[in-house]
PDB file of C-alpha atoms in Angstrom:
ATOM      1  CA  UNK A   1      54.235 -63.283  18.167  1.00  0.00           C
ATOM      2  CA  UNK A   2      53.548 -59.743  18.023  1.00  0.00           C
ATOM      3  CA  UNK A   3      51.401 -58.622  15.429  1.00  0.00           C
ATOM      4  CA  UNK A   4      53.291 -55.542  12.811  1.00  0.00           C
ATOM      5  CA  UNK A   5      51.094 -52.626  12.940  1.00  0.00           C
ATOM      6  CA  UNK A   6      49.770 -51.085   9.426  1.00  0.00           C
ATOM      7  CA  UNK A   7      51.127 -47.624   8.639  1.00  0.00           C
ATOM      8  CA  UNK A   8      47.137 -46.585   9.530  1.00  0.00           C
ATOM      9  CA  UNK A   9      47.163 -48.490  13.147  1.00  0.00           C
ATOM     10  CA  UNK A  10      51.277 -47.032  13.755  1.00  0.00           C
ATOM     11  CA  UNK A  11      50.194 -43.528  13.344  1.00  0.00           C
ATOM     12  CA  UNK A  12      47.393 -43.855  15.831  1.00  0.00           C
ATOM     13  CA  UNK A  13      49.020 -46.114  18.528  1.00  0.00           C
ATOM     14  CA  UNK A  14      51.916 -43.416  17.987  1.00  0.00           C
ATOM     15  CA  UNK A  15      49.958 -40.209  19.449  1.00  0.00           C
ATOM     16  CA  UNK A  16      48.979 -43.011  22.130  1.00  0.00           C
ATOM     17  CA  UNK A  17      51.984 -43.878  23.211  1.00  0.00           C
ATOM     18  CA  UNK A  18      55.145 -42.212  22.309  1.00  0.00           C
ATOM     19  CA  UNK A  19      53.764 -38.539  21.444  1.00  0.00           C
ATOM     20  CA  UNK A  20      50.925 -38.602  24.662  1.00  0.00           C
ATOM     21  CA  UNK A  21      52.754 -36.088  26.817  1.00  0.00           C
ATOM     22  CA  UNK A  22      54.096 -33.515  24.052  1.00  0.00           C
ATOM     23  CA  UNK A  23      50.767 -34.305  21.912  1.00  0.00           C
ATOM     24  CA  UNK A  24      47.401 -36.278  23.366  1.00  0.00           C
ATOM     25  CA  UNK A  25      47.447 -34.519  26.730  1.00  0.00           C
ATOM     26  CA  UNK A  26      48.034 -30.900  25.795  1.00  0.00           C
ATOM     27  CA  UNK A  27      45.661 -31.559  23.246  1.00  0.00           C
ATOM     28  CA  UNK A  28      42.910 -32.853  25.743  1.00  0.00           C
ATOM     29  CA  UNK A  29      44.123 -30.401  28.488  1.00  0.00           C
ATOM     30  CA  UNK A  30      42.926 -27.540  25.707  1.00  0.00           C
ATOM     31  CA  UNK A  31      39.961 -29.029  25.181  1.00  0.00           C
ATOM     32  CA  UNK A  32      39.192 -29.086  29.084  1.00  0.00           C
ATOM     33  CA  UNK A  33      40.585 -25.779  30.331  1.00  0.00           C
ATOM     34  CA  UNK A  34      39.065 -23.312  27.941  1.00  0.00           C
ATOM     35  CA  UNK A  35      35.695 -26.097  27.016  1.00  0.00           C
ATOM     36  CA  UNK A  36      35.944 -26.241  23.280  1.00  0.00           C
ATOM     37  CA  UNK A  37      33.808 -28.861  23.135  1.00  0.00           C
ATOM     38  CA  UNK A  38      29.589 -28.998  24.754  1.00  0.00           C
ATOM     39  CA  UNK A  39      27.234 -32.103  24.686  1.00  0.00           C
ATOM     40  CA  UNK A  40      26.008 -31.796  21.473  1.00  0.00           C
ATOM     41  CA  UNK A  41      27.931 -30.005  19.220  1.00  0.00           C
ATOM     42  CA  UNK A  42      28.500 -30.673  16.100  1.00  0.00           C
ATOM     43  CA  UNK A  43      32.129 -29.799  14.844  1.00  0.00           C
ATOM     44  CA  UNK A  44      33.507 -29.153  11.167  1.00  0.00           C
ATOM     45  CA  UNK A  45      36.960 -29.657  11.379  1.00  0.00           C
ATOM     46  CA  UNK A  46      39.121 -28.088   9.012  1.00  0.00           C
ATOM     47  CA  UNK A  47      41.431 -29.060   6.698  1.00  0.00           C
ATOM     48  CA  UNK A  48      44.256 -27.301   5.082  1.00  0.00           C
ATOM     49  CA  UNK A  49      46.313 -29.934   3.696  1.00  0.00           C
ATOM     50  CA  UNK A  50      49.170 -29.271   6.599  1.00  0.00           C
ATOM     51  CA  UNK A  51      50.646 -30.696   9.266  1.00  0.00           C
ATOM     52  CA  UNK A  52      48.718 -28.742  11.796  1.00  0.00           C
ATOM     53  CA  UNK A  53      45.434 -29.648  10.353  1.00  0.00           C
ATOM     54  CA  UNK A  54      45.583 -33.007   9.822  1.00  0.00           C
ATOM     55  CA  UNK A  55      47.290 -34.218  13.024  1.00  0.00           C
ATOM     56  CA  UNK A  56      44.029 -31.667  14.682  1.00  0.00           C
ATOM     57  CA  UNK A  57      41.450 -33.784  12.707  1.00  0.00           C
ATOM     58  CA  UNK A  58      43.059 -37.378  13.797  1.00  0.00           C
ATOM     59  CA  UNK A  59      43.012 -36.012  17.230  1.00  0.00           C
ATOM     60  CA  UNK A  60      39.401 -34.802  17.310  1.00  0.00           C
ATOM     61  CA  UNK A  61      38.307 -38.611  15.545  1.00  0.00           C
ATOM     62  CA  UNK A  62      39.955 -40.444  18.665  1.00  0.00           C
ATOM     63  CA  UNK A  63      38.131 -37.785  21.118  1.00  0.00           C
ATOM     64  CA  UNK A  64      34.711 -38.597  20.069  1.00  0.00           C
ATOM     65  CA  UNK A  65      35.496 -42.233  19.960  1.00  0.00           C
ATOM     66  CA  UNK A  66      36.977 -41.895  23.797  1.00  0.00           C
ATOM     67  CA  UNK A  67      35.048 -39.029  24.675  1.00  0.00           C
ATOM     68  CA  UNK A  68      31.845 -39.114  27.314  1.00  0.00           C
ATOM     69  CA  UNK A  69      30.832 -36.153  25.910  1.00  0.00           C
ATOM     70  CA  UNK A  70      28.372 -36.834  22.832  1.00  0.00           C
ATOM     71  CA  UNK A  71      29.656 -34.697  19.520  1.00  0.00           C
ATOM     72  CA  UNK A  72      29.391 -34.682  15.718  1.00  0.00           C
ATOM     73  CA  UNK A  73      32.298 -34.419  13.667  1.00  0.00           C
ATOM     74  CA  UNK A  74      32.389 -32.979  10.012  1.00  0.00           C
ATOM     75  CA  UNK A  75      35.900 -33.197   8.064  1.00  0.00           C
ATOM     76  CA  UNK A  76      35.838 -30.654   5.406  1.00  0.00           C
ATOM     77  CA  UNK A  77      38.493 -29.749   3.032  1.00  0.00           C
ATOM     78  CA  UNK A  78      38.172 -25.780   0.843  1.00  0.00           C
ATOM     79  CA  UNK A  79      39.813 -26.331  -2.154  1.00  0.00           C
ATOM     80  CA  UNK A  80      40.813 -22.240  -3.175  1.00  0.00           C
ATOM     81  CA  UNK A  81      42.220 -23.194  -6.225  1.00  0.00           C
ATOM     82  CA  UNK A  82      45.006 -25.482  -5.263  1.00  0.00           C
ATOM     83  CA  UNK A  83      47.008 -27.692  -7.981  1.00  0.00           C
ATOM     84  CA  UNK A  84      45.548 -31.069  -8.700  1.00  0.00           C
ATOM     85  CA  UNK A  85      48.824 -32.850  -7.537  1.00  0.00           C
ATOM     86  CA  UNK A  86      47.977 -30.850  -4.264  1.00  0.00           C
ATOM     87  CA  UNK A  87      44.214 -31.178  -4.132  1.00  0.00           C
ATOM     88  CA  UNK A  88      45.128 -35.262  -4.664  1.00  0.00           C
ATOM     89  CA  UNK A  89      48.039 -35.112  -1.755  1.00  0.00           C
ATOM     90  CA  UNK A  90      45.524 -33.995   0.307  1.00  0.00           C
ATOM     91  CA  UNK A  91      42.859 -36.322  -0.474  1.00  0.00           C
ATOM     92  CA  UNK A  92      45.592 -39.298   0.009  1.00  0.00           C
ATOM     93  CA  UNK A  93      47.001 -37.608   3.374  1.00  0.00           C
ATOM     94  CA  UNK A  94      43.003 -38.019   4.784  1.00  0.00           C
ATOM     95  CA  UNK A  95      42.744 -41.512   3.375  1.00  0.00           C
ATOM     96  CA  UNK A  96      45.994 -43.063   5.221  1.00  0.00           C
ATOM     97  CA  UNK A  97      45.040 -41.203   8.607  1.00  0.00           C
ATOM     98  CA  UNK A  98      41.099 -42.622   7.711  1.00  0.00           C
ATOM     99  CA  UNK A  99      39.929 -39.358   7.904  1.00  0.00           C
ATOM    100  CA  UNK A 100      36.977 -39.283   6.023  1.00  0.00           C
ATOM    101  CA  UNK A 101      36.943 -35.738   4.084  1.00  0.00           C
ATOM    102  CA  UNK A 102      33.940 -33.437   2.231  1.00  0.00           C
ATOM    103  CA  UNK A 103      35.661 -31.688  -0.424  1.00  0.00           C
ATOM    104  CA  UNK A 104      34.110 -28.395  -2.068  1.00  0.00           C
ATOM    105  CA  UNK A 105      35.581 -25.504  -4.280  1.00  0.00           C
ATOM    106  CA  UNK A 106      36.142 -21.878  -3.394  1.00  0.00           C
ATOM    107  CA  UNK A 107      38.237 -20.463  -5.970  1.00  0.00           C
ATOM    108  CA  UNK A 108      39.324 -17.802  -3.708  1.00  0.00           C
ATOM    109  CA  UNK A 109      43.185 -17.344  -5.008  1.00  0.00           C
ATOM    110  CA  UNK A 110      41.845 -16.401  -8.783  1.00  0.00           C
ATOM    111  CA  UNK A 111      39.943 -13.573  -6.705  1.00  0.00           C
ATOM    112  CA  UNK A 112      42.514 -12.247  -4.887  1.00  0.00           C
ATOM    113  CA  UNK A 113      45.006 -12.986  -7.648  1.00  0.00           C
ATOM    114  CA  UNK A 114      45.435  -9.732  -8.694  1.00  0.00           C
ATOM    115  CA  UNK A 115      45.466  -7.842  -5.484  1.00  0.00           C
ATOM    116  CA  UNK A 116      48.343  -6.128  -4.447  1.00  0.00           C
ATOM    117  CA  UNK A 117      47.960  -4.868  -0.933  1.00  0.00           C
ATOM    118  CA  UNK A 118      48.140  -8.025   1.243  1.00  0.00           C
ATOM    119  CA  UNK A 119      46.571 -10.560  -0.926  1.00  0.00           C
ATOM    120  CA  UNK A 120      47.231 -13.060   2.102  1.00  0.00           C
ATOM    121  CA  UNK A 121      45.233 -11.511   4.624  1.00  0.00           C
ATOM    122  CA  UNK A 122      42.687 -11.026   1.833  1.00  0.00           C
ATOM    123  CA  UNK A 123      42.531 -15.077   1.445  1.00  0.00           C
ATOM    124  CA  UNK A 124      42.782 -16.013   5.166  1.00  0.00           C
ATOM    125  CA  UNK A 125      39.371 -13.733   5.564  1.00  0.00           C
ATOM    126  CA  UNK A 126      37.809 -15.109   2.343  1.00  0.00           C
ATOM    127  CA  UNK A 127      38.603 -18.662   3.468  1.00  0.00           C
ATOM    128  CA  UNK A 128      37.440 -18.361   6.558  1.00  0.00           C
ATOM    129  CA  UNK A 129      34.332 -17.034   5.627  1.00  0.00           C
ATOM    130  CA  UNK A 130      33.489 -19.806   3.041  1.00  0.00           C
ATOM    131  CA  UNK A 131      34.130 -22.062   6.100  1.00  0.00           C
ATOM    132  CA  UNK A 132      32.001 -20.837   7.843  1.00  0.00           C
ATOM    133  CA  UNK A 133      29.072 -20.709   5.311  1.00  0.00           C
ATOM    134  CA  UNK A 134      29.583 -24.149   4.332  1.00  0.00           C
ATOM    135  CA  UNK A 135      29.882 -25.515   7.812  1.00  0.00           C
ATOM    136  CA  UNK A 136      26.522 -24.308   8.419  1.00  0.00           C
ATOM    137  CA  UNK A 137      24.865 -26.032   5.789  1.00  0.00           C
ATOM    138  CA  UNK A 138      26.534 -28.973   7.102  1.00  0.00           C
ATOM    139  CA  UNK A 139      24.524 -28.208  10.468  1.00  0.00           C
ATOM    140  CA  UNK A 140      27.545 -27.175  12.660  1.00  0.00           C
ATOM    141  CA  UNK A 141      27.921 -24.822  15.289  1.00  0.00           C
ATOM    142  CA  UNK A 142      31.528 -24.947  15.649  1.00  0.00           C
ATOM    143  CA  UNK A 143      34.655 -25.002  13.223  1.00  0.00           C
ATOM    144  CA  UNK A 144      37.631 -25.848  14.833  1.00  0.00           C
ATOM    145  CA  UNK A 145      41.251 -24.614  13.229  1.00  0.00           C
ATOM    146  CA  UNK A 146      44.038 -26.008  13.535  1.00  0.00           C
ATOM    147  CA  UNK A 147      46.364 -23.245  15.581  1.00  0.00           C
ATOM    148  CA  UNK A 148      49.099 -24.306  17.085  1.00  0.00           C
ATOM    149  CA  UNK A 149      51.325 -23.262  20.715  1.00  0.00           C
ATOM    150  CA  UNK A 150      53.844 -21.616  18.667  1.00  0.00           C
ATOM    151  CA  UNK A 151      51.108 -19.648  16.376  1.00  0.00           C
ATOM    152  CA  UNK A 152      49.413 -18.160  19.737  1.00  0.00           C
ATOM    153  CA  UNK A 153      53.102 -16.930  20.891  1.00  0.00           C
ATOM    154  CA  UNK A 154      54.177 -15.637  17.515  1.00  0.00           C
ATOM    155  CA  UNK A 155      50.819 -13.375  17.062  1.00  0.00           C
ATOM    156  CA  UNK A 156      51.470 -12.439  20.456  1.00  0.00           C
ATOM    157  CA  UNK A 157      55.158 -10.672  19.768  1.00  0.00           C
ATOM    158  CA  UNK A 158      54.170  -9.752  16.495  1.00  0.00           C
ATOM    159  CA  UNK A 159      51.159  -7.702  17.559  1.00  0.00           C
ATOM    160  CA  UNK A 160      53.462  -6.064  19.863  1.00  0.00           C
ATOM    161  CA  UNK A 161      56.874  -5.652  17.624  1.00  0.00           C
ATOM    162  CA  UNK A 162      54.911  -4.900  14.341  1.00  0.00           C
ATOM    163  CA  UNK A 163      51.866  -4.039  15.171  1.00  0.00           C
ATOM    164  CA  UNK A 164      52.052  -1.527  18.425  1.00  0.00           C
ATOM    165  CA  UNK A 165      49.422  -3.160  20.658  1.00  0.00           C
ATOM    166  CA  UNK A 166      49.267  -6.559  23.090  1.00  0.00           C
ATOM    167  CA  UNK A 167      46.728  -8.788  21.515  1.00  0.00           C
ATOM    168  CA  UNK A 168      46.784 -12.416  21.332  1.00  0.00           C
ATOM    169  CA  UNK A 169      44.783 -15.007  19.717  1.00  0.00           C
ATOM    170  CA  UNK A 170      41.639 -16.434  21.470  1.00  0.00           C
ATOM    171  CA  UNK A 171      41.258 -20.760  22.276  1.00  0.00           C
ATOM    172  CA  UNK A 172      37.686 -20.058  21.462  1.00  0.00           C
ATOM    173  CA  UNK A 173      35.367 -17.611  20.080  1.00  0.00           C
ATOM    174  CA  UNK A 174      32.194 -16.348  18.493  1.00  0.00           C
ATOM    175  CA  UNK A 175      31.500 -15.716  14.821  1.00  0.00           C
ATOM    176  CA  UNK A 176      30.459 -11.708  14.680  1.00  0.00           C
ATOM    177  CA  UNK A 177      29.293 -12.450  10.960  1.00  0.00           C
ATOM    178  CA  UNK A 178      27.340 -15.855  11.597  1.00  0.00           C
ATOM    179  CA  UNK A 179      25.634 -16.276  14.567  1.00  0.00           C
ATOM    180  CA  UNK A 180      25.467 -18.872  16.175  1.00  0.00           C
ATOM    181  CA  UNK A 181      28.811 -19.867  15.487  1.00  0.00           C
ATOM    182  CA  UNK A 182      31.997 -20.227  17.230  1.00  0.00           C
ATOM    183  CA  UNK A 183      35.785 -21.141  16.385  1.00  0.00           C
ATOM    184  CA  UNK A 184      37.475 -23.331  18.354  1.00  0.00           C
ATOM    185  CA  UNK A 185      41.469 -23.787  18.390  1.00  0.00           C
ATOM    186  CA  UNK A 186      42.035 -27.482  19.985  1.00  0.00           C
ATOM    187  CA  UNK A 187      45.209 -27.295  19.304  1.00  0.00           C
ATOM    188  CA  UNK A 188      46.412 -24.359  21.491  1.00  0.00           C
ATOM    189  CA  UNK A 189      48.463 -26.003  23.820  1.00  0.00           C
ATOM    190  CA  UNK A 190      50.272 -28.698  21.334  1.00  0.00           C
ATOM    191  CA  UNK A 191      53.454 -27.124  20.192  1.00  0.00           C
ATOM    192  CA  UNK A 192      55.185 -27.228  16.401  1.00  0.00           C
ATOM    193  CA  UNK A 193      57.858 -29.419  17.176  1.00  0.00           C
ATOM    194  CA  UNK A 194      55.898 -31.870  18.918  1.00  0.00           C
ATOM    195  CA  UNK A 195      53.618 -32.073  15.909  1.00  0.00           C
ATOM    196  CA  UNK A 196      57.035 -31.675  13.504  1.00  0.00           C
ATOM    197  CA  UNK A 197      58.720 -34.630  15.876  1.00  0.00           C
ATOM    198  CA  UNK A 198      54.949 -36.750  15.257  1.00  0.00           C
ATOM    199  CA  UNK A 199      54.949 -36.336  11.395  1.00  0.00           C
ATOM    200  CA  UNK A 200      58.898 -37.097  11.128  1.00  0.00           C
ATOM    201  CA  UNK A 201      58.325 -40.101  13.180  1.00  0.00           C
ATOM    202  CA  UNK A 202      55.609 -41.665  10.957  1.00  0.00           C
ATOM    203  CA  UNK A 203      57.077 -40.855   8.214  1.00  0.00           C
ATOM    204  CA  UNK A 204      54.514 -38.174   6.807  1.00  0.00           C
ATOM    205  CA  UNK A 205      54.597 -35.731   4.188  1.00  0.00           C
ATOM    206  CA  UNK A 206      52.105 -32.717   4.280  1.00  0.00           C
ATOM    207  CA  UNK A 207      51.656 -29.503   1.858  1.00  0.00           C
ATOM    208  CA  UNK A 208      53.542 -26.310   3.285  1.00  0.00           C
ATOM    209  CA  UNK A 209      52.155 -23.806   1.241  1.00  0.00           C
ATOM    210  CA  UNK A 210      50.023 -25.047  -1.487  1.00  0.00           C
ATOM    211  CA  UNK A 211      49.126 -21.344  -2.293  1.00  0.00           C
ATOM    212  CA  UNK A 212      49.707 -21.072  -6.488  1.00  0.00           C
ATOM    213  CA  UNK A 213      51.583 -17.721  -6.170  1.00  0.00           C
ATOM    214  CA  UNK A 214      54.484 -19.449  -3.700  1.00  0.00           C
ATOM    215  CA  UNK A 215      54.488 -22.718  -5.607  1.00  0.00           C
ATOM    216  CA  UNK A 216      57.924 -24.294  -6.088  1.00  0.00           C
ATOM    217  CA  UNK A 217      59.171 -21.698  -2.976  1.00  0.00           C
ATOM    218  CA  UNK A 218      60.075 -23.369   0.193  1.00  0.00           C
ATOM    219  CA  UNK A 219      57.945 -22.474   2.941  1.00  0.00           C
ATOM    220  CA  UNK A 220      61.117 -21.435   4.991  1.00  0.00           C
ATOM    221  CA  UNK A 221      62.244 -19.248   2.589  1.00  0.00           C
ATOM    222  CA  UNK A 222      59.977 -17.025   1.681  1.00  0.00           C
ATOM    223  CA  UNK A 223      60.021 -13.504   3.613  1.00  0.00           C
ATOM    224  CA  UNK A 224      57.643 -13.245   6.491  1.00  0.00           C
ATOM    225  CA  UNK A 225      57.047 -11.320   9.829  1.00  0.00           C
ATOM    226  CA  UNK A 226      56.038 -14.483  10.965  1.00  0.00           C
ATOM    227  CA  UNK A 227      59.661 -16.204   9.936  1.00  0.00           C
ATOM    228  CA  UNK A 228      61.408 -13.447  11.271  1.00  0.00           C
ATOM    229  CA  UNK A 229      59.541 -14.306  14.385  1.00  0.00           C
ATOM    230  CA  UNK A 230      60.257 -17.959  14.556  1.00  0.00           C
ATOM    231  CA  UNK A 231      63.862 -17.263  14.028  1.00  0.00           C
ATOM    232  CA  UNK A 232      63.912 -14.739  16.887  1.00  0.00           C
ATOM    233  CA  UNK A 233      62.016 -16.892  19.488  1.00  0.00           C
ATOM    234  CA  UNK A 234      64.600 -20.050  18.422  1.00  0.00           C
ATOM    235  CA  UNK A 235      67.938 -17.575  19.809  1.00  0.00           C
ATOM    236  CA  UNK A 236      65.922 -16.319  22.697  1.00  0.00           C
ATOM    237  CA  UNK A 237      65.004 -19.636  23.909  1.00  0.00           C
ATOM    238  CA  UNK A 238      68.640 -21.277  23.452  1.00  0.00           C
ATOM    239  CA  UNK A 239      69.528 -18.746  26.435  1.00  0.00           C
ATOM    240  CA  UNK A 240      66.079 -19.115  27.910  1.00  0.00           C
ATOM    241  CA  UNK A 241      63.998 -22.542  27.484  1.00  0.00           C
ATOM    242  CA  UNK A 242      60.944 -20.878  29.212  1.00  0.00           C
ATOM    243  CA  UNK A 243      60.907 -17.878  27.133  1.00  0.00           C
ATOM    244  CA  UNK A 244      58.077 -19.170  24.771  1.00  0.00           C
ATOM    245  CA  UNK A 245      56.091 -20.674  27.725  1.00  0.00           C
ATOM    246  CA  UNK A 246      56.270 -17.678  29.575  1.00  0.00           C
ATOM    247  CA  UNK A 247      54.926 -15.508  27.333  1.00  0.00           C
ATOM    248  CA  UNK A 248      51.809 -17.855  26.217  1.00  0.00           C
ATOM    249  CA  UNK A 249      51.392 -17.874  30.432  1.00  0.00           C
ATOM    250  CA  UNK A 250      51.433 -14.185  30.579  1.00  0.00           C
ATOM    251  CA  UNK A 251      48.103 -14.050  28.305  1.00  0.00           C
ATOM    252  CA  UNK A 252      46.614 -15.761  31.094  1.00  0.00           C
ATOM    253  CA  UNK A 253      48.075 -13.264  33.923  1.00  0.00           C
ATOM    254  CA  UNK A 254      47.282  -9.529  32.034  1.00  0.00           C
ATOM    255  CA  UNK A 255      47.573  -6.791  35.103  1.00  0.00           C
ATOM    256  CA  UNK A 256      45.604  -4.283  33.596  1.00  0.00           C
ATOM    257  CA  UNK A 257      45.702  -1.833  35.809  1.00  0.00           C
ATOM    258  CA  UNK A 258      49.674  -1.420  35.138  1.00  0.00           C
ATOM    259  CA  UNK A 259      48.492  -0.469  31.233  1.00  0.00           C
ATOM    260  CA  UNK A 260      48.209   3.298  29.961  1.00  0.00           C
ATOM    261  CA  UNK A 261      45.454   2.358  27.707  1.00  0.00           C
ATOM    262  CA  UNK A 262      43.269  -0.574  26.286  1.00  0.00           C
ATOM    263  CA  UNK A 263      40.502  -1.785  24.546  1.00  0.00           C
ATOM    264  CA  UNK A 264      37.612  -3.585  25.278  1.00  0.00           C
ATOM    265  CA  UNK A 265      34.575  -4.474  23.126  1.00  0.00           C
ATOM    266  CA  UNK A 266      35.339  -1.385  20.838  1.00  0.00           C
ATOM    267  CA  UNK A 267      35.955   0.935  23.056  1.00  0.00           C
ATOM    268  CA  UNK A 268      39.313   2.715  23.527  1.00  0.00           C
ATOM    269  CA  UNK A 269      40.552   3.810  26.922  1.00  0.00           C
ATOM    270  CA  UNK A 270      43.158   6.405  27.306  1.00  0.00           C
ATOM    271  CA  UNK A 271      45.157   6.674  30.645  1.00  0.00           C
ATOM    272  CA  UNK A 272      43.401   9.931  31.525  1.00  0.00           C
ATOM    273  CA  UNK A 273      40.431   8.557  31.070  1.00  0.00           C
ATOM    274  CA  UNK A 274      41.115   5.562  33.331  1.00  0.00           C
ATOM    275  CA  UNK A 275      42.585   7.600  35.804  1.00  0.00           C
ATOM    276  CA  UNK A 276      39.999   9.940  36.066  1.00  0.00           C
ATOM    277  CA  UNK A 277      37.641   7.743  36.452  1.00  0.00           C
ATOM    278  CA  UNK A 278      39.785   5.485  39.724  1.00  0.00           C
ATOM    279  CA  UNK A 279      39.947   2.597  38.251  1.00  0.00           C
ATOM    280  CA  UNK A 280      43.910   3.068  38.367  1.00  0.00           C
TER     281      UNK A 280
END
């Protein structure tokens, strides 16, 4: 008789089996192609309280228990200032996927609480910063977000539609405030509806926004570039299926020499410039 599987063992033998082509190998196909992970490292994997997050951290626990790479893992949790019935869904979220979690406090939103001028972009820095900082005394040379397939593409249009330039998001890079560092995206290949499709399947419920000044707002509802995005992307690929997977391959396939201007390292270069100088 087959033995019934405990909602802990399910959600495991689930990104084994059912979700290993949308989920396990795009995850571990990530990991290889842009080498997130060295012998050695030592990891602090970061935990919002979403989807995104968690699903990254129960990936990253069955890498290093597969993995013939040696590497440290650290599960940490910043608690800005959420609600307790948050800061406890959380904590239970990290228990049923045996994640084992080190909380500590921030109270970033009280400090941006009264900012006007995007108070979200404020946070995102300020969080990431804390990260950072309390990775280190952890003894970590990595933190690893949890960035999704569809987050890369959306930055992508939104840098250009909103913001006037091509820039996408990196897989991996260096800290310029704490050396020694780096920030690592292992899940840049997965995409949101695979990891939407994973938590459905099991059953799972996550925070969306646990932020205190969108509390009791549905995530899909409240105003974004981002949503407007999303929605954008959905009619574009209902003609086109490739759409989104074109433009996350056409970060990897830049013709520079077709631009009238970029910028590398912090330096600007005009077309006159790069024309003068041949390299056009």
């Amino acid at each position: 008789m087959k033995k019934e599987l405990t909602q802990k063992e399910q959600i495991t033998y689930s990104i084994n089996k059912k979700f290993r082509k949308t989920i396990w190998n795009p995850f571990i196909e990530s990991v290889k192609t842009y080498k997130l992970i060295c012998d050695g490292d030592k990891i602090a994997v970061c935990i919002s309280g979403g989807k995104d997050s968690l699903l990254m951290a129960k990936l990253m626990q069955m890498l290093q228990k597969y993995s013939e790479i040696p590497f440290e893992l650290e599960y940490i949790v910043m608690d800005p200032g959420y609600l307790p019935e948050n800061r406890q869904k959380i904590i239970a979220n990290a228990e049923l996927l045996d994640i084992d979690i080190k909380i500590f406090d921030s109270d970033i939103f009280s400090s941006v609480e009264n900012v006007k001028n995007s108070p979200c972009y404020l946070c995102a820095r300020m969080r990431r910063g804390y990260l950072y900082e309390f990775a280190q005394s952890l003894g970590c040379n990595k933190i690893a977000l949890g960035h999704h397939l569809d987050d890369v593409i959306e930055t992508t249009v939104m840098a250009m539609f909103h913001g006037a330039q091509l820039q996408g998001m990196l897989p991996k890079l260096r800290s310029t405030n704490h050396p020694g560092m780096q920030l690592i995206r292992p899940l840049y290949m997965v995409s949101e509806e695979a990891i939407c499709a994973w938590r459905d399947y099991n059953g799972l419920e996550f925070l969306q926004c646990a932020c205190r000044f969108t509390e009791g707002v549905a995530n899909e509802s409240i105003s974004s570039k981002r949503a407007e995005t999303k929605k954008l992307l959905a009619e574009l690929k209902k003609e086109n299926p490739l759409i989104c997977q074109n433009i996350f391959n056409s970060l990897h396939n830049v013709c520079l020499d077709t631009f009238c201007g970029y910028k590398t390292d912090g330096v600007r270069y005009d077309f006159n410039t790069i024309f003068e100088k041949g390299d056009n």
